Short mmCIF file of C-alpha atoms and ligand atoms in Angstrom, two decimals:
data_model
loop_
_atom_site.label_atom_id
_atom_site.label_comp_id
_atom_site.label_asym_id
_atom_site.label_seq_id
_atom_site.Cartn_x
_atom_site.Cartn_y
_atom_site.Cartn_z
CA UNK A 1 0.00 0.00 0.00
CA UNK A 2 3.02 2.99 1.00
CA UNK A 3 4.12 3.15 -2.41
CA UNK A 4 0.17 3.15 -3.88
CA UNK A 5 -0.19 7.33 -4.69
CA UNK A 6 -3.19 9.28 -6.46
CA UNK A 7 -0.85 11.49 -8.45
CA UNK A 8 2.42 10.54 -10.48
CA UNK A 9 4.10 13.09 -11.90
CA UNK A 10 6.70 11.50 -14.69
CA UNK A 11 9.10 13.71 -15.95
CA UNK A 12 12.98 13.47 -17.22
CA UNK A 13 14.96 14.98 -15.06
CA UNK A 14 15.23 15.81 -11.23
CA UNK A 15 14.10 19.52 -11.34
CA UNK A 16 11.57 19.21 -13.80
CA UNK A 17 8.57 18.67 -11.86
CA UNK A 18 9.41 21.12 -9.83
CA UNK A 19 9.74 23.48 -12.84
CA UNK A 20 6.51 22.73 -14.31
CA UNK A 21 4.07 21.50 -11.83
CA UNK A 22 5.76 21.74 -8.38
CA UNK A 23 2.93 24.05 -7.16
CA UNK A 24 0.15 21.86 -8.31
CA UNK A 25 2.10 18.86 -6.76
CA UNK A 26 2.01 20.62 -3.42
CA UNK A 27 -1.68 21.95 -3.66
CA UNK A 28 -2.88 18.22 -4.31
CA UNK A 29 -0.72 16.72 -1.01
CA UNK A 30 -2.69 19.45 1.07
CA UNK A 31 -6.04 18.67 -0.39
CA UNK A 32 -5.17 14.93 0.82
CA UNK A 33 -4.22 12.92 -1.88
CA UNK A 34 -1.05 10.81 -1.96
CA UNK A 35 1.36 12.43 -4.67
CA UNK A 36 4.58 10.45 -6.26
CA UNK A 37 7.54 11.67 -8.60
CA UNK A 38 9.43 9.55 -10.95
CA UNK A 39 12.56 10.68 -12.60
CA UNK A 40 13.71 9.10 -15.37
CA UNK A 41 17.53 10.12 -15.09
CA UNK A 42 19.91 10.91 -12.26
CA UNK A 43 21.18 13.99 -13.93
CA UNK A 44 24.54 12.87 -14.49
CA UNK A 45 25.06 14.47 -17.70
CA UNK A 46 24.20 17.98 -16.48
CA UNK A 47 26.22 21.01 -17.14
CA UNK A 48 26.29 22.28 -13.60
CA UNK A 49 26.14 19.63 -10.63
CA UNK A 50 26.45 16.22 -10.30
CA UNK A 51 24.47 12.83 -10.13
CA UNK A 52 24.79 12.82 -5.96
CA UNK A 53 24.36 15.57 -5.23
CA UNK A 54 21.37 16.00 -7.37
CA UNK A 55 19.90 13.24 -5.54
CA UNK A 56 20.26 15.31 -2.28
CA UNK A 57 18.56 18.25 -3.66
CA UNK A 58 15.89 16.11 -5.20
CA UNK A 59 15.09 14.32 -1.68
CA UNK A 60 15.16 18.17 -0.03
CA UNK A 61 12.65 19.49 -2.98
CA UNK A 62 10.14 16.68 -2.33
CA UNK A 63 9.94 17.30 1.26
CA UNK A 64 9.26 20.65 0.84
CA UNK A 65 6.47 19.90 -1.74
CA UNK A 66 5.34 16.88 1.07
CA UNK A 67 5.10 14.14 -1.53
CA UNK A 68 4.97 10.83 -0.37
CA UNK A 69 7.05 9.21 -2.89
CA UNK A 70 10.34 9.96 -5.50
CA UNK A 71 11.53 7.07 -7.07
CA UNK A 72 14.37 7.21 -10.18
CA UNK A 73 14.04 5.04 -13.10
CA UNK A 74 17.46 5.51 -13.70
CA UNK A 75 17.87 6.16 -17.36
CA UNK A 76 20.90 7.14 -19.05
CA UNK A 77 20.77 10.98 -18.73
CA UNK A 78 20.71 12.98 -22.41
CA UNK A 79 19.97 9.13 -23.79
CA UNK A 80 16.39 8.72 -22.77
CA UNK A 81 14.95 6.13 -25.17
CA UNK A 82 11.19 4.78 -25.85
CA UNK A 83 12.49 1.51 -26.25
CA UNK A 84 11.17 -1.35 -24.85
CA UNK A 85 13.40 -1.92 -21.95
CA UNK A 86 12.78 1.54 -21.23
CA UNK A 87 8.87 0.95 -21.33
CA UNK A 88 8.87 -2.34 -19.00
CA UNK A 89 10.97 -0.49 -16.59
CA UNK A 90 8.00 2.78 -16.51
CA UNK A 91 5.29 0.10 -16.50
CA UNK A 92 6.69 -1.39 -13.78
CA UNK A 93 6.17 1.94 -11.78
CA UNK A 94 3.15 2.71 -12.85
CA UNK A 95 2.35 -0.75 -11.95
CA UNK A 96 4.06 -0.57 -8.45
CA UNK A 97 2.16 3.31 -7.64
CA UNK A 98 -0.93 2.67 -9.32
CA UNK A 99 -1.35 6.49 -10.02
CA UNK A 100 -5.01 7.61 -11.43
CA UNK A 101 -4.16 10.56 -12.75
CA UNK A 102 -0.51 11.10 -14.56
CA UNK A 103 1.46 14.45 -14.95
CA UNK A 104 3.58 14.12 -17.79
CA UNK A 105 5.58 16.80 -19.58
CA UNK A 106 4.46 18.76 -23.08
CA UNK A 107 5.32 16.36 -26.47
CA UNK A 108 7.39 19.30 -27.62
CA UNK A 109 10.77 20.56 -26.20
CA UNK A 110 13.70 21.98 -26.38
CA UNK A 111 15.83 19.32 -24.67
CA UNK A 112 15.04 15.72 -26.65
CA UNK A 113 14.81 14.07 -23.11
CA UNK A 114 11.26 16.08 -22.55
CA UNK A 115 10.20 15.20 -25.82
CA UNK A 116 10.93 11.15 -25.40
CA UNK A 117 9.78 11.40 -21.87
CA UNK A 118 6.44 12.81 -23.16
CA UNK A 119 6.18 9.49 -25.52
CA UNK A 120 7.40 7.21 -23.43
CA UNK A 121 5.04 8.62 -19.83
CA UNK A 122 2.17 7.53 -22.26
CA UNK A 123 2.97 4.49 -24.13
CA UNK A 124 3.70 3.15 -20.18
CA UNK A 125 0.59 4.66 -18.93
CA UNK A 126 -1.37 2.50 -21.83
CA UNK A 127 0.50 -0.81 -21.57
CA UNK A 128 0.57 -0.77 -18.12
CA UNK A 129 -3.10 -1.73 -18.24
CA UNK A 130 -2.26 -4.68 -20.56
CA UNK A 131 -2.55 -8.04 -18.91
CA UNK A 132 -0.32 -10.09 -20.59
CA UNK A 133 2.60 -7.46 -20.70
CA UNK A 134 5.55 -7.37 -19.01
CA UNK A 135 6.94 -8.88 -15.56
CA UNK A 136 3.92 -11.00 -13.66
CA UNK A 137 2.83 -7.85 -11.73
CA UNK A 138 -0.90 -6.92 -11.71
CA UNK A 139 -1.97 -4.92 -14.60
CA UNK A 140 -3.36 -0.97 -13.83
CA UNK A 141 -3.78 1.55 -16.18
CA UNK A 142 -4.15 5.62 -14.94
CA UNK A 143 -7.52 7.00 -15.28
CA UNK A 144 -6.25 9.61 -16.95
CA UNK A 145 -3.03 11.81 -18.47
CA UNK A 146 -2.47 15.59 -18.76
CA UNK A 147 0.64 17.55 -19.68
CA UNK A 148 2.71 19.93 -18.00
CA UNK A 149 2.29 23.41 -20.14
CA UNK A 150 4.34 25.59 -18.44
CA UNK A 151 6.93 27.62 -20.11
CA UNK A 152 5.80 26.61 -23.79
CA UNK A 153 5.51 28.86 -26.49
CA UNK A 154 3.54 26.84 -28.70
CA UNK A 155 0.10 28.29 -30.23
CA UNK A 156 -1.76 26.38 -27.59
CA UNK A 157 -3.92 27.24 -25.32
CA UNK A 158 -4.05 25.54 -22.16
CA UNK A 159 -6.87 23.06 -21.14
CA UNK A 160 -6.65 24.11 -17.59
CA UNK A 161 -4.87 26.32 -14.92
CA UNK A 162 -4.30 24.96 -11.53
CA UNK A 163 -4.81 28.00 -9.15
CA UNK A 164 -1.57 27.92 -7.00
CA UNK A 165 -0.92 31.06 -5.30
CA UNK A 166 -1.20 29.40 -2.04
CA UNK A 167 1.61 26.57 -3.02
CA UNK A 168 3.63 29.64 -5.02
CA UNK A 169 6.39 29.79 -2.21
CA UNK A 170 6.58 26.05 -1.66
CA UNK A 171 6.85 25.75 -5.48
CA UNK A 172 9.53 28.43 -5.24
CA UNK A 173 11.10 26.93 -1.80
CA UNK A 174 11.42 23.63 -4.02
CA UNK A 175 13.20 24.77 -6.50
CA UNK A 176 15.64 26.77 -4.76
CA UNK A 177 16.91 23.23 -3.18
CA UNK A 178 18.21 22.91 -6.48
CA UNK A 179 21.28 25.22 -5.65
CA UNK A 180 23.89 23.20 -7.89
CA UNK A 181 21.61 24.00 -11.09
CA UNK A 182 19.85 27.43 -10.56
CA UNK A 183 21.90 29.70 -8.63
CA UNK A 184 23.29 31.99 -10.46
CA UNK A 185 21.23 30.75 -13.80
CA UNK A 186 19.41 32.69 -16.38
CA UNK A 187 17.49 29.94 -17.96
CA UNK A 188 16.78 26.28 -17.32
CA UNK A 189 15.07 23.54 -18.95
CA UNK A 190 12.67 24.86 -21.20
CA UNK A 191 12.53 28.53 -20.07
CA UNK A 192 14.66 30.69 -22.08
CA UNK A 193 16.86 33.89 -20.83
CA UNK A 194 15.85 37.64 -20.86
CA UNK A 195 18.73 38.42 -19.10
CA UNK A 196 16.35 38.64 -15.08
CA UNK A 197 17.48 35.78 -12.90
CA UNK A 198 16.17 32.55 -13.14
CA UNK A 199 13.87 32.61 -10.07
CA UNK A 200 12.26 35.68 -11.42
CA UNK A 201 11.76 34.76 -14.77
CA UNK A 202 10.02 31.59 -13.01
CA UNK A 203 7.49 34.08 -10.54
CA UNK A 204 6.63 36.28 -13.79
CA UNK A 205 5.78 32.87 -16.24
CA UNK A 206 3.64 31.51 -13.36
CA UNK A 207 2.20 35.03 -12.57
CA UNK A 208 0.98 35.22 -16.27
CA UNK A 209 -0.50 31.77 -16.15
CA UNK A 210 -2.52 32.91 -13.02
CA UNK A 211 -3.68 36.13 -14.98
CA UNK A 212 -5.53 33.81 -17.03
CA UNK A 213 -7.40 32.31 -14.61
CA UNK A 214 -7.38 35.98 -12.82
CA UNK A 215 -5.60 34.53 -9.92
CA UNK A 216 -2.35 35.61 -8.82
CA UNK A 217 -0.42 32.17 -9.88
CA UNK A 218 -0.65 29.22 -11.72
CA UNK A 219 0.82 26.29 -13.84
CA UNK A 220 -0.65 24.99 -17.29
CA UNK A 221 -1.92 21.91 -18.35
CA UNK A 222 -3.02 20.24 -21.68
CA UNK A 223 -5.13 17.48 -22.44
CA UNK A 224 -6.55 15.46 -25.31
CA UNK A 225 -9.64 15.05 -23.70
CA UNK A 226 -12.41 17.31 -23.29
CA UNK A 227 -13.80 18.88 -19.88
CA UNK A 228 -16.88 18.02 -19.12
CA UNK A 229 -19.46 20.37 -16.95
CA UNK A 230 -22.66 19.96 -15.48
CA UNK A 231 -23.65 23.17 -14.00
CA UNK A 232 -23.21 26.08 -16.71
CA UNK A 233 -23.39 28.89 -14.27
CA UNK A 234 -20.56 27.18 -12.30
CA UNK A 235 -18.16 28.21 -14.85
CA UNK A 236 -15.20 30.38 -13.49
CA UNK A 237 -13.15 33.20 -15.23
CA UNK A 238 -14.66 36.38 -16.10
CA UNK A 239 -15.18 37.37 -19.58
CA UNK A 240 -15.10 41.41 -18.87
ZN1 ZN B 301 14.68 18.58 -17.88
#
């Protein structure tokens, strides 16, 4: 049961998450569900920092976002393949967390590790609920898969904001563990440089996202599906 979670955020590399959906990570621990990470790599091919004490920051950042679990698949770093050793390994995972809902990152990227990672999150998500595949381990498939938004500048529009002004600083606290990568930095993983430091490049991105939404902050998401409502006149966001 300890390593069963509601929410399983897949995502390349230790940092990511934290990047793209720490805040909504955070806000779903305090609403009471059980939240997992899984890395894919142990950063070991980074520019700044290396694979230890990346795991040490990691371990700090998840505390600080209160998830229950961070587990590291261990792929080669800047090599991530959707092969199929690397697809038994993630439907292992899924199979061992039995996540209904899956936070993976946009198909598109700058670094090819996001992009595979993207792939890979969903061909495990789907094959994961085959019976017959893989190591004997009981089959489960997520209920469903959205992607992490933030910080593209692709034509399209999110499906959703998560409101997270209240998990801003914790998002913000989280990141900052990351020391080795970001102090000091102008850009990082898919956000590019205007020249402001990196931690307030990463307040005004998430401050725009919560503009649409007309909250103070918030972090993107797409999805293939469509949302379904019952009660028009609950509908949020002003038009005027
Ligand atoms: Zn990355």
């Amino acid at each position: 049961m300890s390593d069963h979670v509601d929410l399983l955020a897949i995502a390349a590399h230790r940092d990511d998450v934290e990047l793209t959906c720490g805040g909504t990570l955070a806000k779903a621990v305090r609403v009471g569900h059980r939240v997992g990470i899984v890395d894919l790599t142990q950063g070991e091919s980074a520019t700044r920092g290396d694979a230890a004490t990346r795991a040490a920051e990691a371990v700090r950042a998840a505390a600080v976002l209160g998830v229950h679990l961070r587990l590291n698949a261990e792929f080669p770093d800047a090599h991530v393949q959707n092969d199929e050793a690397s697809r038994e390994k993630l439907v292992e995972l899924i199979r061992r967390t039995k996540p209904r809902l899956v936070i993976l990152p946009y198909p598109v990227g700058r670094h090819p590790d996001h992009r595979v990672a993207s792939e890979l999150g969903r061909d495990a998500c789907f094959l994961a609920g085959l019976a017959k595949y893989g190591k004997a381990a009981e089959p489960h498939r997520p209920f469903k898969v959205v992607y992490a938004l933030a910080y593209r500048e692709d034509p399209v529009k999110p499906s959703f904001v998560v409101d997270i002004s209240d998990t801003f600083e914790a998002k913000m606290q989280a990141i900052r563990c990351y020391a080795s990568q970001f102090d000091g930095a102008k850009a990082a993983g898919e956000i590019f440089p205007t020249g402001q430091d990196l931690y307030e490049l990463i307040r005004v991105q998430s401050a725009h996202y919560g503009s649409l939404i007309r909250r103070p902050y918030g972090e993107p998401f797409f999805m293939h599906e469509t949302i379904v409502v019952d009660d028009v006149l609950e509908l949020g966001v002003q038009s005027f």
